[in-house]
């Protein structure tokens, strides 16, 4: 009896104050729309988000995709989003430094306004990926990561074939990294020529 009375008082008080969920509060529970930035759109993405303060905060909560080998995650990203926005061959002739070695980067715009980058910094040797987004959207990042996890681990994320290059500065070694004929391959190679 007392609980029902308390609930009624609380409900009347909420209604009386005119409390309503804002669009921002509702957005935390809606499925975000994730659009990959294509290779040809890199420059406009960089100009649009030039003044962004990047952070990984809000993306640290572990999910299944943080425990899967990066070499497999790359094939799942290929299945869901196609080719990466940027690979090492797109950086090699642009003042490339070994410390900037990546295998791939996927850039996204979430809900038409929020930038997100998924980076592979350790090539095919580690698990998981690095996620960075705009600091002003920290509250939305956990939902975005949950959505990515669902997409990559669901049926649409079944591994797809791909082929990338990776340079390991620690090993001073180039690698051909692939998922081909149902097998993940990491092969030592000489420096490829990127023409």
PDB file of C-alpha atoms in Angstrom:
ATOM      1  CA  UNK A   1       0.000   0.000   0.000  1.00  0.00           C
ATOM      2  CA  UNK A   2       2.746   2.415   0.994  1.00  0.00           C
ATOM      3  CA  UNK A   3       4.743   1.585  -2.162  1.00  0.00           C
ATOM      4  CA  UNK A   4       1.745   2.263  -4.408  1.00  0.00           C
ATOM      5  CA  UNK A   5       1.195   5.617  -2.711  1.00  0.00           C
ATOM      6  CA  UNK A   6       4.883   6.524  -3.100  1.00  0.00           C
ATOM      7  CA  UNK A   7       4.795   5.527  -6.773  1.00  0.00           C
ATOM      8  CA  UNK A   8       1.723   7.691  -7.421  1.00  0.00           C
ATOM      9  CA  UNK A   9       3.359  10.671  -5.689  1.00  0.00           C
ATOM     10  CA  UNK A  10       6.549  10.181  -7.713  1.00  0.00           C
ATOM     11  CA  UNK A  11       4.593   9.872 -10.977  1.00  0.00           C
ATOM     12  CA  UNK A  12       2.544  13.015 -10.282  1.00  0.00           C
ATOM     13  CA  UNK A  13       5.692  14.902  -9.347  1.00  0.00           C
ATOM     14  CA  UNK A  14       7.447  13.863 -12.581  1.00  0.00           C
ATOM     15  CA  UNK A  15       4.442  14.852 -14.664  1.00  0.00           C
ATOM     16  CA  UNK A  16       4.060  18.123 -12.790  1.00  0.00           C
ATOM     17  CA  UNK A  17       7.640  19.151 -13.469  1.00  0.00           C
ATOM     18  CA  UNK A  18       7.134  18.499 -17.171  1.00  0.00           C
ATOM     19  CA  UNK A  19       9.974  15.950 -17.286  1.00  0.00           C
ATOM     20  CA  UNK A  20      10.377  14.469 -20.732  1.00  0.00           C
ATOM     21  CA  UNK A  21      13.177  12.546 -22.319  1.00  0.00           C
ATOM     22  CA  UNK A  22      15.265  14.738 -24.566  1.00  0.00           C
ATOM     23  CA  UNK A  23      16.360  13.696 -28.035  1.00  0.00           C
ATOM     24  CA  UNK A  24      19.871  13.263 -26.631  1.00  0.00           C
ATOM     25  CA  UNK A  25      18.637  10.920 -23.888  1.00  0.00           C
ATOM     26  CA  UNK A  26      16.576   8.905 -26.368  1.00  0.00           C
ATOM     27  CA  UNK A  27      19.534   8.650 -28.780  1.00  0.00           C
ATOM     28  CA  UNK A  28      21.428   6.601 -26.185  1.00  0.00           C
ATOM     29  CA  UNK A  29      18.911   3.775 -26.629  1.00  0.00           C
ATOM     30  CA  UNK A  30      18.313   3.929 -30.372  1.00  0.00           C
ATOM     31  CA  UNK A  31      20.290   1.925 -32.888  1.00  0.00           C
ATOM     32  CA  UNK A  32      22.854   4.327 -34.388  1.00  0.00           C
ATOM     33  CA  UNK A  33      23.168   4.701 -38.158  1.00  0.00           C
ATOM     34  CA  UNK A  34      26.781   3.908 -39.044  1.00  0.00           C
ATOM     35  CA  UNK A  35      28.099   5.086 -42.411  1.00  0.00           C
ATOM     36  CA  UNK A  36      31.626   4.234 -43.535  1.00  0.00           C
ATOM     37  CA  UNK A  37      33.711   7.015 -45.042  1.00  0.00           C
ATOM     38  CA  UNK A  38      35.061   5.960 -48.433  1.00  0.00           C
ATOM     39  CA  UNK A  39      38.671   6.440 -49.580  1.00  0.00           C
ATOM     40  CA  UNK A  40      37.593   9.300 -51.852  1.00  0.00           C
ATOM     41  CA  UNK A  41      35.917  11.092 -48.898  1.00  0.00           C
ATOM     42  CA  UNK A  42      38.951  11.213 -46.588  1.00  0.00           C
ATOM     43  CA  UNK A  43      39.799  14.837 -47.315  1.00  0.00           C
ATOM     44  CA  UNK A  44      36.268  16.128 -46.736  1.00  0.00           C
ATOM     45  CA  UNK A  45      36.027  14.074 -43.508  1.00  0.00           C
ATOM     46  CA  UNK A  46      39.301  15.578 -42.260  1.00  0.00           C
ATOM     47  CA  UNK A  47      38.152  19.106 -43.108  1.00  0.00           C
ATOM     48  CA  UNK A  48      34.738  18.638 -41.518  1.00  0.00           C
ATOM     49  CA  UNK A  49      36.165  17.232 -38.277  1.00  0.00           C
ATOM     50  CA  UNK A  50      39.417  19.204 -38.209  1.00  0.00           C
ATOM     51  CA  UNK A  51      38.711  20.790 -34.820  1.00  0.00           C
ATOM     52  CA  UNK A  52      37.515  17.618 -33.066  1.00  0.00           C
ATOM     53  CA  UNK A  53      39.002  16.627 -29.741  1.00  0.00           C
ATOM     54  CA  UNK A  54      39.516  12.868 -30.167  1.00  0.00           C
ATOM     55  CA  UNK A  55      39.188  10.367 -27.326  1.00  0.00           C
ATOM     56  CA  UNK A  56      38.732   6.679 -26.707  1.00  0.00           C
ATOM     57  CA  UNK A  57      36.725   7.355 -23.572  1.00  0.00           C
ATOM     58  CA  UNK A  58      33.319   5.707 -23.699  1.00  0.00           C
ATOM     59  CA  UNK A  59      34.696   2.964 -25.962  1.00  0.00           C
ATOM     60  CA  UNK A  60      36.730   1.079 -23.351  1.00  0.00           C
ATOM     61  CA  UNK A  61      34.010  -1.251 -22.044  1.00  0.00           C
ATOM     62  CA  UNK A  62      35.082  -4.705 -23.243  1.00  0.00           C
ATOM     63  CA  UNK A  63      32.922  -6.551 -25.744  1.00  0.00           C
ATOM     64  CA  UNK A  64      33.432  -9.744 -27.725  1.00  0.00           C
ATOM     65  CA  UNK A  65      35.264  -7.884 -30.495  1.00  0.00           C
ATOM     66  CA  UNK A  66      37.973  -6.835 -28.024  1.00  0.00           C
ATOM     67  CA  UNK A  67      38.938 -10.469 -27.474  1.00  0.00           C
ATOM     68  CA  UNK A  68      39.047 -11.598 -31.107  1.00  0.00           C
ATOM     69  CA  UNK A  69      42.294 -11.607 -33.112  1.00  0.00           C
ATOM     70  CA  UNK A  70      42.643  -8.476 -35.226  1.00  0.00           C
ATOM     71  CA  UNK A  71      43.330 -10.579 -38.316  1.00  0.00           C
ATOM     72  CA  UNK A  72      39.791 -12.024 -37.959  1.00  0.00           C
ATOM     73  CA  UNK A  73      38.179  -8.675 -37.092  1.00  0.00           C
ATOM     74  CA  UNK A  74      39.551  -7.278 -40.342  1.00  0.00           C
ATOM     75  CA  UNK A  75      37.681  -9.974 -42.305  1.00  0.00           C
ATOM     76  CA  UNK A  76      34.470  -9.243 -40.378  1.00  0.00           C
ATOM     77  CA  UNK A  77      34.828  -5.505 -41.061  1.00  0.00           C
ATOM     78  CA  UNK A  78      35.317  -6.366 -44.744  1.00  0.00           C
ATOM     79  CA  UNK A  79      32.080  -8.361 -44.723  1.00  0.00           C
ATOM     80  CA  UNK A  80      30.026  -5.598 -43.099  1.00  0.00           C
ATOM     81  CA  UNK A  81      31.616  -2.394 -44.443  1.00  0.00           C
ATOM     82  CA  UNK A  82      33.776  -3.361 -47.419  1.00  0.00           C
ATOM     83  CA  UNK A  83      37.301  -2.033 -47.960  1.00  0.00           C
ATOM     84  CA  UNK A  84      38.888   0.135 -45.253  1.00  0.00           C
ATOM     85  CA  UNK A  85      38.856   3.898 -45.579  1.00  0.00           C
ATOM     86  CA  UNK A  86      42.640   3.871 -45.489  1.00  0.00           C
ATOM     87  CA  UNK A  87      45.442   1.294 -45.618  1.00  0.00           C
ATOM     88  CA  UNK A  88      49.192   1.538 -45.296  1.00  0.00           C
ATOM     89  CA  UNK A  89      49.601   1.917 -49.066  1.00  0.00           C
ATOM     90  CA  UNK A  90      47.581   5.162 -48.879  1.00  0.00           C
ATOM     91  CA  UNK A  91      50.086   6.583 -46.379  1.00  0.00           C
ATOM     92  CA  UNK A  92      53.359   5.239 -47.757  1.00  0.00           C
ATOM     93  CA  UNK A  93      54.042   8.070 -50.200  1.00  0.00           C
ATOM     94  CA  UNK A  94      52.746  10.786 -47.876  1.00  0.00           C
ATOM     95  CA  UNK A  95      55.723  11.417 -45.536  1.00  0.00           C
ATOM     96  CA  UNK A  96      55.397   7.895 -44.153  1.00  0.00           C
ATOM     97  CA  UNK A  97      57.182   7.171 -40.898  1.00  0.00           C
ATOM     98  CA  UNK A  98      57.406   3.613 -39.521  1.00  0.00           C
ATOM     99  CA  UNK A  99      55.808   4.807 -36.276  1.00  0.00           C
ATOM    100  CA  UNK A 100      52.648   5.558 -38.277  1.00  0.00           C
ATOM    101  CA  UNK A 101      52.436   1.997 -39.554  1.00  0.00           C
ATOM    102  CA  UNK A 102      48.895   0.690 -39.669  1.00  0.00           C
ATOM    103  CA  UNK A 103      47.363  -2.198 -41.500  1.00  0.00           C
ATOM    104  CA  UNK A 104      43.990  -0.510 -41.917  1.00  0.00           C
ATOM    105  CA  UNK A 105      41.679   2.236 -40.686  1.00  0.00           C
ATOM    106  CA  UNK A 106      37.907   2.448 -40.949  1.00  0.00           C
ATOM    107  CA  UNK A 107      36.423   5.927 -40.586  1.00  0.00           C
ATOM    108  CA  UNK A 108      32.736   6.415 -39.883  1.00  0.00           C
ATOM    109  CA  UNK A 109      30.104   9.091 -39.447  1.00  0.00           C
ATOM    110  CA  UNK A 110      27.469   8.064 -36.917  1.00  0.00           C
ATOM    111  CA  UNK A 111      23.946   9.473 -37.259  1.00  0.00           C
ATOM    112  CA  UNK A 112      25.254  12.035 -39.752  1.00  0.00           C
ATOM    113  CA  UNK A 113      27.210  13.991 -37.119  1.00  0.00           C
ATOM    114  CA  UNK A 114      29.559  11.933 -34.946  1.00  0.00           C
ATOM    115  CA  UNK A 115      33.002  10.935 -36.298  1.00  0.00           C
ATOM    116  CA  UNK A 116      34.502   7.593 -35.302  1.00  0.00           C
ATOM    117  CA  UNK A 117      37.717   5.872 -36.341  1.00  0.00           C
ATOM    118  CA  UNK A 118      38.640   2.236 -35.877  1.00  0.00           C
ATOM    119  CA  UNK A 119      42.386   1.758 -36.154  1.00  0.00           C
ATOM    120  CA  UNK A 120      44.651  -1.229 -36.262  1.00  0.00           C
ATOM    121  CA  UNK A 121      47.986  -0.258 -34.756  1.00  0.00           C
ATOM    122  CA  UNK A 122      49.535  -3.662 -34.062  1.00  0.00           C
ATOM    123  CA  UNK A 123      48.760  -5.398 -37.320  1.00  0.00           C
ATOM    124  CA  UNK A 124      47.851  -9.073 -37.287  1.00  0.00           C
ATOM    125  CA  UNK A 125      49.646  -9.813 -33.996  1.00  0.00           C
ATOM    126  CA  UNK A 126      47.121  -8.716 -31.363  1.00  0.00           C
ATOM    127  CA  UNK A 127      43.463  -8.910 -30.402  1.00  0.00           C
ATOM    128  CA  UNK A 128      40.926  -6.125 -30.753  1.00  0.00           C
ATOM    129  CA  UNK A 129      41.209  -2.680 -32.275  1.00  0.00           C
ATOM    130  CA  UNK A 130      41.658   0.937 -31.224  1.00  0.00           C
ATOM    131  CA  UNK A 131      38.547   3.146 -31.234  1.00  0.00           C
ATOM    132  CA  UNK A 132      38.517   6.942 -31.169  1.00  0.00           C
ATOM    133  CA  UNK A 133      35.605   9.329 -31.369  1.00  0.00           C
ATOM    134  CA  UNK A 134      34.760  12.969 -30.728  1.00  0.00           C
ATOM    135  CA  UNK A 135      34.891  13.775 -27.020  1.00  0.00           C
ATOM    136  CA  UNK A 136      31.586  15.660 -27.124  1.00  0.00           C
ATOM    137  CA  UNK A 137      29.780  12.391 -27.946  1.00  0.00           C
ATOM    138  CA  UNK A 138      31.199  10.281 -25.098  1.00  0.00           C
ATOM    139  CA  UNK A 139      27.699   9.490 -23.821  1.00  0.00           C
ATOM    140  CA  UNK A 140      26.764   7.870 -27.150  1.00  0.00           C
ATOM    141  CA  UNK A 141      29.928   5.825 -27.664  1.00  0.00           C
ATOM    142  CA  UNK A 142      28.968   2.753 -25.579  1.00  0.00           C
ATOM    143  CA  UNK A 143      25.835   2.250 -27.717  1.00  0.00           C
ATOM    144  CA  UNK A 144      27.867   2.668 -30.918  1.00  0.00           C
ATOM    145  CA  UNK A 145      30.364   0.042 -29.766  1.00  0.00           C
ATOM    146  CA  UNK A 146      27.577  -2.369 -28.774  1.00  0.00           C
ATOM    147  CA  UNK A 147      26.061  -1.913 -32.232  1.00  0.00           C
ATOM    148  CA  UNK A 148      29.414  -2.550 -33.934  1.00  0.00           C
ATOM    149  CA  UNK A 149      29.867  -5.663 -31.798  1.00  0.00           C
ATOM    150  CA  UNK A 150      26.427  -6.953 -32.811  1.00  0.00           C
ATOM    151  CA  UNK A 151      27.068  -6.236 -36.500  1.00  0.00           C
ATOM    152  CA  UNK A 152      30.526  -7.819 -36.611  1.00  0.00           C
ATOM    153  CA  UNK A 153      29.617 -10.880 -34.565  1.00  0.00           C
ATOM    154  CA  UNK A 154      26.257 -11.479 -36.273  1.00  0.00           C
ATOM    155  CA  UNK A 155      25.542 -13.216 -39.562  1.00  0.00           C
ATOM    156  CA  UNK A 156      26.434 -10.155 -41.625  1.00  0.00           C
ATOM    157  CA  UNK A 157      29.918 -10.289 -40.060  1.00  0.00           C
ATOM    158  CA  UNK A 158      30.813 -13.751 -41.365  1.00  0.00           C
ATOM    159  CA  UNK A 159      34.465 -13.513 -42.463  1.00  0.00           C
ATOM    160  CA  UNK A 160      35.073 -12.149 -45.965  1.00  0.00           C
ATOM    161  CA  UNK A 161      38.264 -12.402 -48.004  1.00  0.00           C
ATOM    162  CA  UNK A 162      40.722  -9.503 -47.918  1.00  0.00           C
ATOM    163  CA  UNK A 163      44.391  -8.767 -48.549  1.00  0.00           C
ATOM    164  CA  UNK A 164      46.450  -6.061 -46.775  1.00  0.00           C
ATOM    165  CA  UNK A 165      50.055  -5.130 -46.128  1.00  0.00           C
ATOM    166  CA  UNK A 166      51.518  -4.353 -42.736  1.00  0.00           C
ATOM    167  CA  UNK A 167      54.894  -3.050 -41.618  1.00  0.00           C
ATOM    168  CA  UNK A 168      56.102  -3.886 -38.115  1.00  0.00           C
ATOM    169  CA  UNK A 169      58.679  -1.304 -36.964  1.00  0.00           C
ATOM    170  CA  UNK A 170      59.587  -3.515 -33.983  1.00  0.00           C
ATOM    171  CA  UNK A 171      60.483  -6.415 -36.294  1.00  0.00           C
ATOM    172  CA  UNK A 172      61.592  -4.220 -39.210  1.00  0.00           C
ATOM    173  CA  UNK A 173      59.505  -6.547 -41.361  1.00  0.00           C
ATOM    174  CA  UNK A 174      56.755  -6.273 -43.994  1.00  0.00           C
ATOM    175  CA  UNK A 175      53.846  -8.729 -44.024  1.00  0.00           C
ATOM    176  CA  UNK A 176      51.119  -9.777 -46.407  1.00  0.00           C
ATOM    177  CA  UNK A 177      48.006 -10.311 -44.301  1.00  0.00           C
ATOM    178  CA  UNK A 178      45.060 -12.150 -45.831  1.00  0.00           C
ATOM    179  CA  UNK A 179      41.925 -14.124 -45.340  1.00  0.00           C
ATOM    180  CA  UNK A 180      41.751 -16.368 -48.390  1.00  0.00           C
ATOM    181  CA  UNK A 181      40.190 -19.765 -49.095  1.00  0.00           C
ATOM    182  CA  UNK A 182      38.970 -19.970 -45.493  1.00  0.00           C
ATOM    183  CA  UNK A 183      42.415 -19.405 -43.945  1.00  0.00           C
ATOM    184  CA  UNK A 184      44.054 -16.465 -42.180  1.00  0.00           C
ATOM    185  CA  UNK A 185      47.586 -15.864 -43.455  1.00  0.00           C
ATOM    186  CA  UNK A 186      50.399 -13.658 -42.162  1.00  0.00           C
ATOM    187  CA  UNK A 187      53.374 -13.985 -44.482  1.00  0.00           C
ATOM    188  CA  UNK A 188      56.801 -12.290 -44.244  1.00  0.00           C
ATOM    189  CA  UNK A 189      57.534 -10.411 -47.472  1.00  0.00           C
ATOM    190  CA  UNK A 190      59.933  -7.844 -48.868  1.00  0.00           C
ATOM    191  CA  UNK A 191      58.761  -4.264 -48.992  1.00  0.00           C
ATOM    192  CA  UNK A 192      56.012  -4.119 -51.620  1.00  0.00           C
ATOM    193  CA  UNK A 193      56.071  -1.471 -54.324  1.00  0.00           C
ATOM    194  CA  UNK A 194      53.094   0.855 -54.077  1.00  0.00           C
ATOM    195  CA  UNK A 195      52.591   2.521 -57.443  1.00  0.00           C
TER     196      UNK A 195
END
